[in-house]
Amino acid sequence: MASEAFALETAAAEAGTLRRVAIDPVSRVEGHGKVTLLLDANDEVQQVRLHIVEFRGFEKFIQGRPYWEVPVMVQRLCGICPVSHHLAAAKALDHVVGAEKLPASAEKLRRLMHYGQILQSHALHFFHLSSPDLLFGFASDAGRRNIVGVAAAYPEVAKQGVLLRKFGQEVIRLTAGKRVHGTGAIPGGVNRALSPAERDGLLADIDQIVDWSRAAVHIVKRLHAADPPLYDSFGTFRSNILSLVGADGALDFYDGRLRARDADGKILVDGFAVENYQQLIHEEVKPWSYMKFPFLAALGPRDGWYKVGPLARVQNCDSIATPLAEGERREFIDHGQGRLIHAPLAYHWARMIEMLHAAETIKDLLHDDDLSGSELSCSGTRRHEGVGVIEAPRGTLIHHYRVDDDDLVTMCNLIVSTTHNNQPMNEAIRRVARRYLNGRQLSEGLLNHIEVAIRAFDPCLSCATHALGKMPLQLELQDAAGQVIARMRSAS
């Protein structure tokens, strides 16, 4: 399962003889990135790369801060998935304060917060960012290919997407204190419970939310059924997969152990303790991106890269605990006819199954009186290190901290979901470029095929650019006519 990227590394040396085309920026994703294509004289694609051009230094500037500030600080990595960073940090620091087992109320309130995050993020991505491509066509008119166009052509679909996200945001507001960048989770627990009136307010709408989530799964299934060759082959490549699974092998977004499978579905690693993640996962740095390239250490960088996120999780688990989502999961697995599904567009199908599971889980939790309990935190023997791992909307999220005797953070390591998917995204766009762009006169619609492949992974590029790679800084000075008159380039 060697990556084509390794066979193409020498193409950079020939860049002087090739024509460069850039998609800059990639649109309808969270954060800033660009894609470069190198074409020969016959418009044949020689190289395709996804470049992450942001740099954010969270791993460095978090050092020296009191550990109790961290769950609030690190969620500033992102305004779309702050809850995931908030909870991953809190889980890591639970170990620092010695809170090995949270009170039932605290854990259930965190789970409710997290499942609200899964619901709102999946709704945002599918309805707002990806549905314009899926409903209108990848090469359709660019002026129509947006959420406004969806609202005009499919008003009920757009309405459901908006209200699904709104409900998820309301769950977050009530558990975290704010819809964005809340403070609900603290090392050792949470700082507030839900009142009976707040629970009743959410319960009043939850049945509709479950119904709309189920309808969203059916939308994706109809799209697959309408054009199976496209949905099964677009950008498809084989790879390993990785995710958390619960103690019983079920899908679990909040807690569990790591499981990895190879491209054929054979389990490579199971029941792997998250605190030992550095033995399982190593990271590679490349000179053309600020985002690192993780891989399974035992397999090496050539064969050890993997996919994370909905497509991995739905196929890596043994079951889903809620009945409607489990029925949809079984149908999804049957679609693979005994083999792992590797098609990037299948991410949307798996994502909507997860959204349905989140809605069902929220409904179950809202009937639990522990959400209004009074025992909200605990502590124990103080430690100097903690690892927190959670399944964020986009995939496995790892937070790792060391804290000194003065309660100050001395080390922070973050491996975010989109970083895990770095190599897979590059593989997907490489295959799409070869299939749709080779030998053709490029157009906006054709180039959008590249963006469609990236969007399938729902990348959060802002989250993923926390660590400095070897990407050199290049400055260009242009005159009024747009001609480059000077260049400056730092050492790599």
Tab-separated table of C-alpha atoms in Angstrom:
chain	number	residue	atom	x	y	z
A	1	MET	CA	0.000	0.000	0.000
A	2	ALA	CA	2.901	2.322	-0.717
A	3	SER	CA	1.945	5.933	-1.353
A	4	GLU	CA	2.334	7.380	-4.838
A	5	ALA	CA	3.735	10.468	-3.145
A	6	PHE	CA	7.045	8.711	-2.680
A	7	ALA	CA	7.337	7.973	-6.393
A	8	LEU	CA	6.639	11.608	-7.193
A	9	GLU	CA	9.097	13.322	-4.847
A	10	THR	CA	11.618	13.717	-7.697
A	11	ALA	CA	9.121	15.734	-9.737
A	12	ALA	CA	9.945	18.820	-7.680
A	13	ALA	CA	13.448	18.771	-9.147
A	14	GLU	CA	11.923	19.030	-12.609
A	15	ALA	CA	9.594	21.888	-11.690
A	16	GLY	CA	11.443	24.249	-13.972
A	17	THR	CA	10.203	22.298	-16.986
A	18	LEU	CA	6.602	22.046	-15.796
A	19	ARG	CA	3.659	24.449	-15.708
A	20	ARG	CA	2.319	25.266	-12.253
A	21	VAL	CA	-1.409	25.715	-11.533
A	22	ALA	CA	-2.599	26.749	-8.069
A	23	ILE	CA	-5.989	26.555	-6.358
A	24	ASP	CA	-5.530	29.263	-3.773
A	25	PRO	CA	-7.360	29.323	-1.467
A	26	VAL	CA	-9.280	26.059	-1.228
A	27	SER	CA	-12.857	27.151	-0.570
A	28	ARG	CA	-15.622	25.897	1.724
A	29	VAL	CA	-13.244	24.424	4.295
A	30	GLU	CA	-12.281	25.659	7.755
A	31	GLY	CA	-8.908	27.407	7.501
A	32	HIS	CA	-6.590	28.299	4.657
A	33	GLY	CA	-4.833	25.960	2.249
A	34	LYS	CA	-3.911	25.722	-1.384
A	35	VAL	CA	-3.335	23.026	-3.978
A	36	THR	CA	-0.577	23.123	-6.563
A	37	LEU	CA	-0.530	21.046	-9.739
A	38	LEU	CA	2.495	20.590	-11.973
A	39	LEU	CA	1.557	19.918	-15.624
A	40	ASP	CA	3.802	18.999	-18.518
A	41	ALA	CA	3.574	20.350	-22.072
A	42	ASN	CA	0.729	17.917	-22.842
A	43	ASP	CA	-1.274	19.012	-19.774
A	44	GLU	CA	-0.535	15.670	-18.114
A	45	VAL	CA	-0.510	15.884	-14.315
A	46	GLN	CA	2.935	15.194	-12.891
A	47	GLN	CA	2.442	16.235	-9.292
A	48	VAL	CA	-0.390	17.374	-6.990
A	49	ARG	CA	0.071	18.656	-3.459
A	50	LEU	CA	-2.122	20.107	-0.729
A	51	HIS	CA	-0.183	22.885	1.015
A	52	ILE	CA	-1.189	24.193	4.434
A	53	VAL	CA	-0.030	27.788	4.442
A	54	GLU	CA	-1.153	28.900	7.910
A	55	PHE	CA	1.095	28.669	10.925
A	56	ARG	CA	-0.233	28.622	14.491
A	57	GLY	CA	2.087	28.111	17.457
A	58	PHE	CA	-0.224	26.671	20.107
A	59	GLU	CA	2.164	23.899	21.159
A	60	LYS	CA	4.769	26.514	22.000
A	61	PHE	CA	2.894	29.410	23.534
A	62	ILE	CA	0.821	27.144	25.791
A	63	GLN	CA	4.080	26.467	27.663
A	64	GLY	CA	4.426	28.441	30.861
A	65	ARG	CA	0.666	28.818	31.384
A	66	PRO	CA	-1.130	27.423	34.459
A	67	TYR	CA	-2.648	24.074	33.571
A	68	TRP	CA	-6.176	25.106	34.566
A	69	GLU	CA	-6.179	27.754	31.805
A	70	VAL	CA	-5.444	25.190	29.097
A	71	PRO	CA	-8.954	23.790	28.348
A	72	VAL	CA	-10.158	27.328	27.622
A	73	MET	CA	-7.039	28.444	25.749
A	74	VAL	CA	-6.573	25.546	23.338
A	75	GLN	CA	-10.106	25.710	21.986
A	76	ARG	CA	-9.061	28.971	20.334
A	77	LEU	CA	-7.424	26.710	17.780
A	78	CYS	CA	-10.817	26.729	16.072
A	79	GLY	CA	-14.247	28.326	16.113
A	80	ILE	CA	-15.870	25.315	14.428
A	81	CYS	CA	-14.768	22.476	16.717
A	82	PRO	CA	-13.693	24.203	19.956
A	83	VAL	CA	-15.590	21.713	22.123
A	84	SER	CA	-13.375	18.878	20.905
A	85	HIS	CA	-10.182	20.673	21.986
A	86	HIS	CA	-11.857	21.840	25.198
A	87	LEU	CA	-12.740	18.272	26.181
A	88	ALA	CA	-9.523	16.616	24.973
A	89	ALA	CA	-7.510	19.064	27.079
A	90	ALA	CA	-9.788	18.566	30.093
A	91	LYS	CA	-9.448	14.787	29.743
A	92	ALA	CA	-5.643	15.050	29.634
A	93	LEU	CA	-5.601	17.275	32.713
A	94	ASP	CA	-7.964	14.957	34.599
A	95	HIS	CA	-4.892	12.734	34.952
A	96	VAL	CA	-2.795	15.644	36.210
A	97	VAL	CA	-5.260	16.383	39.036
A	98	GLY	CA	-5.694	12.673	39.761
A	99	ALA	CA	-9.312	12.416	38.613
A	100	GLU	CA	-9.106	8.873	37.288
A	101	LYS	CA	-12.886	8.299	37.335
A	102	LEU	CA	-15.213	11.280	37.038
A	103	PRO	CA	-18.527	11.427	38.876
A	104	ALA	CA	-21.375	10.107	36.714
A	105	SER	CA	-22.915	13.568	36.347
A	106	ALA	CA	-19.650	15.087	35.134
A	107	GLU	CA	-18.970	12.413	32.533
A	108	LYS	CA	-22.530	12.473	31.185
A	109	LEU	CA	-22.555	16.256	30.933
A	110	ARG	CA	-19.265	16.129	29.013
A	111	ARG	CA	-20.689	13.459	26.733
A	112	LEU	CA	-23.779	15.568	26.091
A	113	MET	CA	-21.580	18.540	25.236
A	114	HIS	CA	-19.483	16.428	22.883
A	115	TYR	CA	-22.414	14.809	21.097
A	116	GLY	CA	-23.921	18.259	20.617
A	117	GLN	CA	-20.618	19.214	18.974
A	118	ILE	CA	-20.714	16.166	16.681
A	119	LEU	CA	-24.292	17.017	15.670
A	120	GLN	CA	-23.686	20.682	14.891
A	121	SER	CA	-20.362	20.123	13.113
A	122	HIS	CA	-21.629	17.304	10.901
A	123	ALA	CA	-24.712	19.342	9.998
A	124	LEU	CA	-22.585	22.379	9.171
A	125	HIS	CA	-20.244	20.409	6.963
A	126	PHE	CA	-22.803	18.415	5.018
A	127	PHE	CA	-25.523	21.009	4.466
A	128	HIS	CA	-23.477	24.221	4.232
A	129	LEU	CA	-20.128	23.149	2.787
A	130	SER	CA	-20.621	19.949	0.779
A	131	SER	CA	-24.268	19.707	-0.287
A	132	PRO	CA	-23.878	22.358	-3.044
A	133	ASP	CA	-21.434	20.064	-4.876
A	134	LEU	CA	-23.470	16.928	-4.253
A	135	LEU	CA	-26.870	18.373	-5.168
A	136	PHE	CA	-25.886	20.521	-8.172
A	137	GLY	CA	-22.850	18.699	-9.566
A	138	PHE	CA	-19.124	19.258	-9.162
A	139	ALA	CA	-18.836	21.355	-12.331
A	140	SER	CA	-22.111	23.243	-11.990
A	141	ASP	CA	-22.305	27.027	-12.114
A	142	ALA	CA	-20.068	28.423	-9.384
A	143	GLY	CA	-22.523	31.224	-8.602
A	144	ARG	CA	-25.154	28.655	-7.666
A	145	ARG	CA	-22.855	26.207	-5.913
A	146	ASN	CA	-23.272	27.526	-2.362
A	147	ILE	CA	-25.709	27.391	0.557
A	148	VAL	CA	-27.766	30.239	-0.921
A	149	GLY	CA	-28.245	28.175	-4.059
A	150	VAL	CA	-29.259	25.172	-1.962
A	151	ALA	CA	-31.793	27.289	-0.060
A	152	ALA	CA	-33.341	28.447	-3.343
A	153	ALA	CA	-33.521	24.999	-4.968
A	154	TYR	CA	-34.044	22.814	-1.880
A	155	PRO	CA	-35.544	25.082	0.803
A	156	GLU	CA	-36.604	22.267	3.135
A	157	VAL	CA	-33.162	20.637	3.010
A	158	ALA	CA	-31.471	23.959	3.773
A	159	LYS	CA	-33.904	24.667	6.610
A	160	GLN	CA	-33.256	21.293	8.209
A	161	GLY	CA	-29.507	21.820	7.953
A	162	VAL	CA	-29.713	25.193	9.676
A	163	LEU	CA	-31.977	23.935	12.467
A	164	LEU	CA	-29.946	20.781	13.077
A	165	ARG	CA	-26.855	22.886	13.615
A	166	LYS	CA	-28.790	25.353	15.772
A	167	PHE	CA	-29.939	22.539	18.058
A	168	GLY	CA	-26.398	21.216	18.449
A	169	GLN	CA	-25.198	24.709	19.291
A	170	GLU	CA	-27.933	25.019	21.926
A	171	VAL	CA	-26.767	21.784	23.554
A	172	ILE	CA	-23.258	23.251	23.666
A	173	ARG	CA	-24.489	26.557	25.099
A	174	LEU	CA	-26.292	24.847	27.963
A	175	THR	CA	-23.394	22.541	28.856
A	176	ALA	CA	-20.383	24.741	28.095
A	177	GLY	CA	-21.837	28.167	28.913
A	178	LYS	CA	-21.457	29.562	25.379
A	179	ARG	CA	-22.024	28.269	21.861
A	180	VAL	CA	-18.400	28.978	20.953
A	181	HIS	CA	-15.408	28.874	23.325
A	182	GLY	CA	-17.266	27.914	26.487
A	183	THR	CA	-15.858	27.035	29.891
A	184	GLY	CA	-17.958	24.060	30.987
A	185	ALA	CA	-15.228	21.415	31.279
A	186	ILE	CA	-12.536	21.815	33.931
A	187	PRO	CA	-9.690	19.509	35.008
A	188	GLY	CA	-11.467	16.903	37.100
A	189	GLY	CA	-15.025	17.446	35.875
A	190	VAL	CA	-17.429	20.209	34.861
A	191	ASN	CA	-18.572	23.461	36.435
A	192	ARG	CA	-22.323	23.324	35.892
A	193	ALA	CA	-25.232	20.919	35.546
A	194	LEU	CA	-28.454	21.221	33.557
A	195	SER	CA	-31.635	22.310	35.266
A	196	PRO	CA	-34.808	20.258	34.691
A	197	ALA	CA	-36.222	23.182	32.685
A	198	GLU	CA	-33.175	23.233	30.401
A	199	ARG	CA	-33.466	19.498	29.818
A	200	ASP	CA	-37.172	19.820	29.062
A	201	GLY	CA	-36.444	22.595	26.570
A	202	LEU	CA	-34.104	20.355	24.615
A	203	LEU	CA	-36.420	17.363	24.886
A	204	ALA	CA	-39.211	19.369	23.247
A	205	ASP	CA	-37.277	19.353	19.940
A	206	ILE	CA	-35.246	16.151	20.065
A	207	ASP	CA	-37.690	13.870	18.239
A	208	GLN	CA	-37.699	16.262	15.271
A	209	ILE	CA	-33.906	16.381	15.355
A	210	VAL	CA	-33.720	12.580	15.219
A	211	ASP	CA	-36.164	12.522	12.278
A	212	TRP	CA	-34.208	15.152	10.342
A	213	SER	CA	-30.942	13.326	11.021
A	214	ARG	CA	-32.460	10.135	9.648
A	215	ALA	CA	-33.667	12.032	6.595
A	216	ALA	CA	-30.129	13.339	6.022
A	217	VAL	CA	-28.820	9.759	5.884
A	218	HIS	CA	-31.468	8.997	3.252
A	219	ILE	CA	-30.391	12.013	1.167
A	220	VAL	CA	-26.839	10.663	0.975
A	221	LYS	CA	-28.013	7.139	0.206
A	222	ARG	CA	-30.135	8.439	-2.681
A	223	LEU	CA	-27.138	10.303	-4.075
A	224	HIS	CA	-25.041	7.126	-3.963
A	225	ALA	CA	-27.808	5.083	-5.561
A	226	ALA	CA	-28.227	7.627	-8.363
A	227	ASP	CA	-24.596	7.385	-9.511
A	228	PRO	CA	-22.727	4.417	-7.965
A	229	PRO	CA	-19.689	4.590	-10.312
A	230	LEU	CA	-18.998	8.180	-9.268
A	231	TYR	CA	-19.508	7.723	-5.548
A	232	ASP	CA	-17.577	4.450	-5.367
A	233	SER	CA	-14.576	5.502	-7.456
A	234	PHE	CA	-14.069	9.286	-7.113
A	235	GLY	CA	-10.615	9.791	-5.610
A	236	THR	CA	-10.638	6.272	-4.175
A	237	PHE	CA	-7.441	4.849	-2.670
A	238	ARG	CA	-6.693	2.108	-0.161
A	239	SER	CA	-5.205	2.777	3.264
A	240	ASN	CA	-5.128	1.739	6.901
A	241	ILE	CA	-7.759	3.194	9.245
A	242	LEU	CA	-7.557	4.300	12.892
A	243	SER	CA	-10.028	5.324	15.598
A	244	LEU	CA	-11.069	4.903	19.198
A	245	VAL	CA	-13.525	2.140	20.004
A	246	GLY	CA	-15.345	1.582	23.270
A	247	ALA	CA	-14.544	-1.227	25.697
A	248	ASP	CA	-17.224	-3.358	24.030
A	249	GLY	CA	-16.014	-2.525	20.522
A	250	ALA	CA	-18.873	-0.085	19.925
A	251	LEU	CA	-18.560	3.373	18.374
A	252	ASP	CA	-17.620	5.849	21.103
A	253	PHE	CA	-16.776	9.493	20.435
A	254	TYR	CA	-15.797	10.370	24.013
A	255	ASP	CA	-13.586	7.567	25.320
A	256	GLY	CA	-12.016	4.217	24.502
A	257	ARG	CA	-8.868	2.553	23.211
A	258	LEU	CA	-7.171	2.783	19.848
A	259	ARG	CA	-7.832	0.262	17.088
A	260	ALA	CA	-6.199	0.173	13.646
A	261	ARG	CA	-7.006	-1.957	10.605
A	262	ASP	CA	-5.174	-2.471	7.341
A	263	ALA	CA	-6.692	-1.695	3.949
A	264	ASP	CA	-8.330	-5.135	3.810
A	265	GLY	CA	-9.986	-4.709	7.202
A	266	LYS	CA	-7.616	-6.926	9.179
A	267	ILE	CA	-7.033	-5.624	12.716
A	268	LEU	CA	-3.440	-4.456	13.159
A	269	VAL	CA	-3.717	-3.045	16.681
A	270	ASP	CA	-6.544	-3.340	19.183
A	271	GLY	CA	-7.122	-2.216	22.742
A	272	PHE	CA	-4.129	0.123	22.578
A	273	ALA	CA	-3.953	2.402	25.634
A	274	VAL	CA	-4.202	6.045	24.568
A	275	GLU	CA	-1.546	7.205	27.039
A	276	ASN	CA	1.002	5.193	25.038
A	277	TYR	CA	0.081	6.770	21.694
A	278	GLN	CA	3.693	7.803	21.007
A	279	GLN	CA	4.645	4.135	20.732
A	280	LEU	CA	1.946	3.625	18.104
A	281	ILE	CA	2.109	6.843	16.072
A	282	HIS	CA	5.110	8.755	14.755
A	283	GLU	CA	5.037	11.964	12.684
A	284	GLU	CA	6.968	12.925	9.569
A	285	VAL	CA	7.738	16.472	8.438
A	286	LYS	CA	7.916	17.542	4.787
A	287	PRO	CA	9.316	20.825	3.459
A	288	TRP	CA	6.231	21.998	1.581
A	289	SER	CA	3.602	22.072	4.363
A	290	TYR	CA	3.171	23.280	7.929
A	291	MET	CA	1.084	20.157	8.611
A	292	LYS	CA	2.838	16.974	9.719
A	293	PHE	CA	2.303	13.446	8.351
A	294	PRO	CA	1.479	10.826	11.030
A	295	PHE	CA	1.991	7.102	10.456
A	296	LEU	CA	1.846	3.819	12.367
A	297	ALA	CA	5.381	3.419	13.690
A	298	ALA	CA	5.494	-0.337	13.126
A	299	LEU	CA	4.784	0.102	9.403
A	300	GLY	CA	6.925	3.166	8.745
A	301	PRO	CA	6.067	6.360	6.816
A	302	ARG	CA	5.771	4.584	3.458
A	303	ASP	CA	3.076	2.073	4.430
A	304	GLY	CA	1.866	3.257	7.840
A	305	TRP	CA	-0.315	6.262	7.012
A	306	TYR	CA	-4.042	5.935	7.639
A	307	LYS	CA	-7.472	7.545	7.475
A	308	VAL	CA	-9.433	8.790	10.482
A	309	GLY	CA	-12.911	10.287	10.890
A	310	PRO	CA	-16.400	9.040	10.063
A	311	LEU	CA	-15.398	6.674	7.259
A	312	ALA	CA	-12.846	5.004	9.536
A	313	ARG	CA	-14.985	4.986	12.685
A	314	VAL	CA	-18.142	3.500	11.187
A	315	GLN	CA	-16.126	0.608	9.735
A	316	ASN	CA	-13.668	0.182	12.604
A	317	CYS	CA	-16.272	-0.343	15.330
A	318	ASP	CA	-18.210	-3.560	15.897
A	319	SER	CA	-21.555	-1.829	16.425
A	320	ILE	CA	-23.348	1.436	17.216
A	321	ALA	CA	-25.268	1.528	20.470
A	322	THR	CA	-28.343	3.397	19.182
A	323	PRO	CA	-30.817	1.391	17.059
A	324	LEU	CA	-31.479	3.693	14.100
A	325	ALA	CA	-27.816	4.451	13.519
A	326	GLU	CA	-26.884	0.781	13.922
A	327	GLY	CA	-29.393	-0.156	11.232
A	328	GLU	CA	-27.881	2.430	8.912
A	329	ARG	CA	-24.347	1.249	9.755
A	330	ARG	CA	-25.246	-2.320	8.771
A	331	GLU	CA	-26.599	-1.102	5.445
A	332	PHE	CA	-23.421	0.912	4.897
A	333	ILE	CA	-21.227	-2.114	5.665
A	334	ASP	CA	-23.324	-4.227	3.279
A	335	HIS	CA	-22.591	-1.693	0.548
A	336	GLY	CA	-18.937	-2.705	0.825
A	337	GLN	CA	-19.825	-6.352	0.109
A	338	GLY	CA	-17.404	-7.672	2.676
A	339	ARG	CA	-14.621	-5.180	1.968
A	340	LEU	CA	-13.679	-1.877	3.560
A	341	ILE	CA	-15.126	1.126	1.728
A	342	HIS	CA	-12.293	3.499	0.822
A	343	ALA	CA	-14.140	5.998	-1.413
A	344	PRO	CA	-13.734	9.575	-0.081
A	345	LEU	CA	-17.320	10.483	-1.031
A	346	ALA	CA	-18.494	7.737	1.336
A	347	TYR	CA	-17.317	10.010	4.159
A	348	HIS	CA	-20.595	11.912	3.712
A	349	TRP	CA	-22.691	8.777	4.157
A	350	ALA	CA	-20.757	7.728	7.265
A	351	ARG	CA	-20.891	11.298	8.609
A	352	MET	CA	-24.679	11.389	8.442
A	353	ILE	CA	-24.890	8.000	10.198
A	354	GLU	CA	-22.803	9.511	12.980
A	355	MET	CA	-25.049	12.579	13.118
A	356	LEU	CA	-28.057	10.279	13.564
A	357	HIS	CA	-26.215	8.434	16.341
A	358	ALA	CA	-25.413	11.749	18.030
A	359	ALA	CA	-29.080	12.783	17.916
A	360	GLU	CA	-30.219	9.446	19.362
A	361	THR	CA	-27.564	9.605	22.099
A	362	ILE	CA	-28.553	13.159	23.047
A	363	LYS	CA	-32.158	11.975	23.361
A	364	ASP	CA	-31.124	9.146	25.675
A	365	LEU	CA	-28.914	11.399	27.803
A	366	LEU	CA	-31.629	14.027	28.211
A	367	HIS	CA	-33.762	11.457	30.044
A	368	ASP	CA	-30.963	10.811	32.555
A	369	ASP	CA	-31.367	12.575	35.900
A	370	ASP	CA	-27.592	12.555	36.392
A	371	LEU	CA	-27.474	15.585	34.083
A	372	SER	CA	-28.981	17.570	36.961
A	373	GLY	CA	-26.739	16.031	39.631
A	374	SER	CA	-24.671	17.977	42.150
A	375	GLU	CA	-21.425	15.957	42.220
A	376	LEU	CA	-19.560	17.566	39.339
A	377	SER	CA	-15.822	17.165	39.991
A	378	CYS	CA	-13.188	15.155	41.808
A	379	SER	CA	-9.426	14.973	42.313
A	380	GLY	CA	-6.769	12.617	43.637
A	381	THR	CA	-3.033	12.078	43.567
A	382	ARG	CA	-1.325	14.913	41.678
A	383	ARG	CA	0.640	13.885	38.583
A	384	HIS	CA	2.890	15.685	36.125
A	385	GLU	CA	1.624	14.308	32.830
A	386	GLY	CA	-1.649	13.552	31.076
A	387	VAL	CA	-2.932	12.401	27.689
A	388	GLY	CA	-6.489	13.029	26.512
A	389	VAL	CA	-7.870	11.394	23.363
A	390	ILE	CA	-11.311	11.986	21.910
A	391	GLU	CA	-13.046	11.382	18.599
A	392	ALA	CA	-13.625	14.885	17.243
A	393	PRO	CA	-16.040	15.341	14.314
A	394	ARG	CA	-13.135	15.009	11.862
A	395	GLY	CA	-11.368	12.126	13.599
A	396	THR	CA	-9.059	11.118	16.415
A	397	LEU	CA	-7.767	14.066	18.474
A	398	ILE	CA	-4.788	13.736	20.840
A	399	HIS	CA	-3.775	16.242	23.540
A	400	HIS	CA	-0.671	15.579	25.640
A	401	TYR	CA	0.664	17.828	28.424
A	402	ARG	CA	3.397	17.865	31.042
A	403	VAL	CA	3.029	20.107	34.089
A	404	ASP	CA	5.722	21.075	36.639
A	405	ASP	CA	5.521	21.474	40.418
A	406	ASP	CA	4.478	25.115	39.972
A	407	ASP	CA	1.392	24.004	37.980
A	408	LEU	CA	2.829	25.421	34.737
A	409	VAL	CA	2.704	23.577	31.430
A	410	THR	CA	6.179	22.550	30.269
A	411	MET	CA	5.244	20.518	27.189
A	412	CYS	CA	2.272	20.370	24.839
A	413	ASN	CA	1.835	17.986	21.915
A	414	LEU	CA	-1.279	18.006	19.740
A	415	ILE	CA	-2.135	15.615	16.922
A	416	VAL	CA	-5.407	16.793	15.475
A	417	SER	CA	-7.843	14.973	13.233
A	418	THR	CA	-6.949	16.736	10.006
A	419	THR	CA	-3.254	16.055	10.578
A	420	HIS	CA	-3.965	12.315	10.633
A	421	ASN	CA	-5.752	12.745	7.292
A	422	ASN	CA	-2.952	14.764	5.674
A	423	GLN	CA	-1.532	11.976	3.520
A	424	PRO	CA	-5.001	10.592	2.645
A	425	MET	CA	-6.105	14.008	1.370
A	426	ASN	CA	-3.011	14.231	-0.788
A	427	GLU	CA	-3.669	10.750	-2.151
A	428	ALA	CA	-7.298	11.609	-2.959
A	429	ILE	CA	-6.534	14.806	-4.868
A	430	ARG	CA	-3.734	13.057	-6.762
A	431	ARG	CA	-6.151	10.427	-8.049
A	432	VAL	CA	-8.848	12.977	-8.894
A	433	ALA	CA	-6.339	15.110	-10.801
A	434	ARG	CA	-5.129	12.124	-12.814
A	435	ARG	CA	-8.699	11.033	-13.600
A	436	TYR	CA	-10.375	14.354	-14.413
A	437	LEU	CA	-7.641	16.865	-15.300
A	438	ASN	CA	-5.111	14.908	-17.352
A	439	GLY	CA	-4.734	16.321	-20.873
A	440	ARG	CA	-7.664	18.724	-20.531
A	441	GLN	CA	-8.016	22.468	-20.735
A	442	LEU	CA	-8.485	23.451	-17.111
A	443	SER	CA	-11.674	25.187	-15.998
A	444	GLU	CA	-13.127	26.265	-12.668
A	445	GLY	CA	-15.474	23.288	-12.718
A	446	LEU	CA	-12.663	20.805	-13.294
A	447	LEU	CA	-10.536	22.354	-10.562
A	448	ASN	CA	-13.512	22.164	-8.198
A	449	HIS	CA	-13.246	18.369	-8.472
A	450	ILE	CA	-10.005	18.708	-6.512
A	451	GLU	CA	-11.749	20.760	-3.842
A	452	VAL	CA	-14.622	18.254	-3.649
A	453	ALA	CA	-12.110	15.542	-2.771
A	454	ILE	CA	-10.610	17.689	-0.009
A	455	ARG	CA	-14.020	18.674	1.384
A	456	ALA	CA	-15.032	15.024	1.722
A	457	PHE	CA	-12.587	14.776	4.637
A	458	ASP	CA	-14.101	17.898	6.259
A	459	PRO	CA	-10.634	19.256	7.037
A	460	CYS	CA	-10.097	21.879	9.682
A	461	LEU	CA	-6.874	23.428	8.448
A	462	SER	CA	-6.755	25.972	11.264
A	463	CYS	CA	-6.580	23.163	13.826
A	464	ALA	CA	-3.960	21.245	11.904
A	465	THR	CA	-1.315	23.964	11.580
A	466	HIS	CA	-0.196	24.122	15.172
A	467	ALA	CA	3.329	22.774	14.718
A	468	LEU	CA	6.199	24.172	12.710
A	469	GLY	CA	7.360	21.945	9.879
A	470	LYS	CA	10.190	22.769	7.496
A	471	MET	CA	8.152	24.869	5.102
A	472	PRO	CA	10.295	27.866	4.068
A	473	LEU	CA	8.896	31.377	4.017
A	474	GLN	CA	8.860	32.951	0.562
A	475	LEU	CA	8.046	36.591	-0.143
A	476	GLU	CA	7.449	38.039	-3.608
A	477	LEU	CA	7.422	41.739	-4.557
A	478	GLN	CA	5.376	42.588	-7.644
A	479	ASP	CA	5.172	45.831	-9.604
A	480	ALA	CA	1.921	47.517	-10.659
A	481	ALA	CA	1.709	45.264	-13.731
A	482	GLY	CA	1.913	42.128	-11.609
A	483	GLN	CA	5.469	41.233	-12.614
A	484	VAL	CA	7.694	39.769	-9.929
A	485	ILE	CA	10.635	42.110	-9.405
A	486	ALA	CA	12.132	40.577	-6.238
A	487	ARG	CA	11.959	37.407	-4.174
A	488	MET	CA	13.134	36.585	-0.651
A	489	ARG	CA	13.253	33.045	0.707
A	490	SER	CA	14.176	31.907	4.201
A	491	ALA	CA	16.179	28.763	4.857
A	492	SER	CA	14.023	25.616	5.144
